[in-house]
Amino acid sequence: MNLQQHTLILFLIMTGIVVSAQAPLNDDCAAAILITPSTNYFCEYNYTQGSTLNATNSGMSETCGAIGDDDVWYKFAATHEIHYIYVGPNMGNDPDLVISVYNGSCGALDSITCANSNGVYSSEELILSGLTIGDTIYLRIFDGSSGVSDLVFDLCVYSPPINDDCEGAIDINPISNEYS
């Protein structure tokens, strides 16, 4: 280190200035990032990418057998009674992904479900049913391993296709087998 670097470090220590990394914008429920559910299976591989870099514990209780000491938040408005949620690791991470799902409002959240079933370097998928169209659904995502991590993940929320059941069947026109 040169004299300028030593002087700067000494100045920072003496003045009490602490240089620290900033938490992500969606570090707490009140700042959950709004996402729009896709109408296409797996969001046509156009995921919302997220990260837990510098995320902190939101003060929520243990979920799915894991403590979210590095959780980030997302939310969406239910557009159907059923939604599928996919969260998968990205960029060579080796995480233990955990996703918790809530409805209500921040400070008064009701747990709907959670997933922490696939272990390290696996995705988590949930099917949410019985939702009320228009309700806000909150997603809390974190690495289930103890300690803060830099989990980079892909998130997709999508609704079933309109022909997912008999009532939504799509008519098709048969092709004639006549040859001339």
Coordinates of C-alpha atoms in Angstrom, one line a residue:
M1 CA 0.0 0.0 0.0
N2 CA 1.2 3.5 -0.7
L3 CA 1.0 6.5 1.6
Q4 CA -2.2 7.8 0.0
Q5 CA -4.0 4.5 0.7
H6 CA -2.8 4.4 4.3
T7 CA -3.9 7.9 4.8
L8 CA -7.4 7.2 3.4
I9 CA -7.8 4.1 5.5
L10 CA -6.7 6.0 8.7
F11 CA -9.0 8.9 7.9
L12 CA -12.0 6.5 7.4
I13 CA -11.3 4.7 10.7
M14 CA -10.8 7.9 12.7
T15 CA -13.9 9.6 11.4
G16 CA -16.1 6.5 11.9
I17 CA -17.1 6.3 8.3
V18 CA -17.9 2.8 7.5
V19 CA -18.0 1.6 3.9
S20 CA -20.6 -1.1 3.6
A21 CA -22.5 -2.8 0.8
Q22 CA -26.1 -1.7 0.2
A23 CA -28.9 -4.2 0.6
P24 CA -31.1 -4.9 -2.5
L25 CA -34.1 -2.7 -3.0
N26 CA -36.5 -5.6 -2.3
D27 CA -34.8 -6.6 1.0
D28 CA -38.0 -6.2 2.9
C29 CA -41.7 -7.0 2.3
A30 CA -42.7 -3.4 2.0
A31 CA -40.3 -3.0 -1.0
A32 CA -41.3 -6.2 -2.8
I33 CA -40.7 -6.0 -6.5
L34 CA -44.0 -6.3 -8.5
I35 CA -43.9 -8.9 -11.3
T36 CA -46.6 -9.7 -13.8
P37 CA -47.6 -13.3 -14.2
S38 CA -46.9 -14.7 -17.6
T39 CA -49.6 -16.3 -19.7
N40 CA -47.0 -18.6 -21.3
Y41 CA -45.6 -21.8 -19.9
F42 CA -42.3 -21.1 -18.1
C43 CA -42.5 -17.4 -19.1
E44 CA -41.2 -18.4 -22.5
Y45 CA -37.8 -18.6 -20.7
N46 CA -37.9 -14.9 -20.1
Y47 CA -37.4 -15.1 -16.3
T48 CA -37.2 -12.4 -13.7
Q49 CA -33.6 -12.6 -12.4
G50 CA -32.9 -11.9 -8.7
S51 CA -30.1 -12.0 -6.2
T52 CA -29.7 -12.2 -2.5
L53 CA -26.4 -10.3 -2.6
N54 CA -26.2 -8.2 0.6
A55 CA -29.8 -9.1 1.6
T56 CA -30.6 -9.2 5.3
N57 CA -33.1 -11.1 7.5
S58 CA -36.5 -9.6 7.3
G59 CA -37.4 -10.8 10.8
M60 CA -39.8 -13.5 9.6
S61 CA -39.9 -16.7 11.5
E62 CA -38.4 -20.0 10.3
T63 CA -39.9 -21.3 7.0
C64 CA -39.8 -24.8 5.6
G65 CA -37.1 -25.7 8.1
A66 CA -34.8 -22.8 7.1
I67 CA -34.0 -19.4 8.4
G68 CA -34.0 -16.6 5.8
D69 CA -31.1 -14.6 6.8
D70 CA -30.7 -13.3 3.2
D71 CA -34.2 -13.0 1.9
V72 CA -35.6 -10.9 -0.9
W73 CA -39.2 -10.2 -1.8
Y74 CA -41.5 -10.2 -4.9
K75 CA -45.2 -9.8 -5.3
F76 CA -47.8 -10.3 -8.0
A77 CA -51.6 -9.8 -8.3
A78 CA -53.4 -13.1 -8.9
T79 CA -54.9 -13.2 -12.4
H80 CA -56.3 -16.7 -12.1
E81 CA -57.3 -19.0 -9.3
I82 CA -54.2 -21.1 -10.1
H83 CA -50.6 -20.0 -10.6
Y84 CA -47.4 -21.9 -11.0
I85 CA -44.2 -20.6 -9.5
Y86 CA -40.7 -21.7 -10.6
V87 CA -37.4 -20.6 -8.9
G88 CA -34.2 -22.0 -10.2
P89 CA -30.5 -21.3 -9.6
N90 CA -28.6 -19.3 -12.1
M91 CA -24.9 -18.6 -12.9
G92 CA -23.3 -21.6 -11.4
N93 CA -24.6 -21.1 -7.9
D94 CA -24.8 -24.0 -5.5
P95 CA -27.8 -22.8 -3.4
D96 CA -30.4 -24.4 -1.3
L97 CA -33.3 -22.4 -2.7
V98 CA -36.3 -21.8 -0.4
I99 CA -39.5 -20.0 -1.4
S100 CA -42.3 -18.9 1.0
V101 CA -45.6 -17.7 -0.3
Y102 CA -47.9 -15.3 1.6
N103 CA -51.1 -13.3 1.1
G104 CA -52.3 -10.3 3.1
S105 CA -50.2 -7.2 3.6
C106 CA -46.8 -6.6 4.9
G107 CA -46.9 -6.7 8.7
A108 CA -50.0 -9.0 8.6
L109 CA -49.0 -11.8 6.2
D110 CA -50.6 -15.2 6.2
S111 CA -48.5 -18.1 5.0
I112 CA -50.0 -20.0 2.1
T113 CA -47.2 -22.5 1.5
C114 CA -43.5 -22.9 1.1
A115 CA -41.0 -25.2 -0.7
N116 CA -37.6 -26.4 0.4
S117 CA -37.6 -29.9 -1.0
N118 CA -35.1 -30.3 -3.7
G119 CA -31.8 -29.7 -1.9
V120 CA -28.6 -28.0 -3.2
Y121 CA -28.5 -26.8 -6.8
S122 CA -32.1 -27.7 -7.5
S123 CA -35.1 -25.6 -8.5
E124 CA -38.3 -25.2 -6.5
E125 CA -41.7 -25.3 -8.1
L126 CA -45.1 -24.7 -6.5
I127 CA -48.7 -24.8 -7.7
L128 CA -50.9 -22.3 -6.0
S129 CA -54.6 -23.1 -6.2
G130 CA -57.7 -21.5 -4.6
L131 CA -56.4 -18.0 -5.1
T132 CA -58.7 -15.0 -5.3
I133 CA -58.3 -13.1 -8.5
G134 CA -56.9 -9.6 -7.6
D135 CA -55.3 -10.6 -4.3
T136 CA -51.6 -9.7 -3.8
I137 CA -49.4 -12.7 -3.3
Y138 CA -46.0 -12.2 -1.7
L139 CA -42.9 -14.4 -2.5
R140 CA -40.0 -14.6 -0.1
I141 CA -36.9 -16.2 -1.6
F142 CA -33.7 -17.1 0.1
D143 CA -30.8 -19.5 0.5
G144 CA -31.7 -22.1 3.1
S145 CA -28.0 -22.6 4.0
S146 CA -27.0 -20.8 7.2
G147 CA -25.1 -17.6 6.6
V148 CA -25.5 -14.9 4.1
S149 CA -24.9 -15.8 0.4
D150 CA -25.0 -14.4 -3.0
L151 CA -27.8 -16.5 -4.5
V152 CA -28.6 -15.6 -8.1
F153 CA -31.8 -17.1 -9.3
D154 CA -34.5 -17.1 -12.0
L155 CA -38.1 -16.5 -11.0
C156 CA -41.2 -17.3 -13.1
V157 CA -44.8 -16.9 -12.2
Y158 CA -47.3 -18.1 -14.8
S159 CA -50.9 -19.1 -15.1
P160 CA -52.3 -22.3 -16.7
P161 CA -53.3 -22.2 -20.3
I162 CA -56.9 -21.4 -21.1
N163 CA -57.4 -25.0 -22.2
D164 CA -56.1 -26.5 -19.0
D165 CA -59.5 -28.2 -18.3
C166 CA -62.4 -29.5 -20.3
E167 CA -64.4 -26.2 -20.1
G168 CA -61.6 -24.4 -21.8
A169 CA -61.0 -26.9 -24.6
I170 CA -60.1 -25.4 -27.9
D171 CA -62.0 -26.5 -31.0
I172 CA -59.8 -27.8 -33.8
N173 CA -60.9 -28.3 -37.4
P174 CA -60.2 -31.8 -38.7
I175 CA -58.2 -32.0 -41.9
S176 CA -60.0 -33.8 -44.7
N177 CA -58.4 -37.2 -45.7
E178 CA -59.8 -36.9 -49.2
Y179 CA -57.2 -37.2 -52.0
S180 CA -57.7 -36.1 -55.5

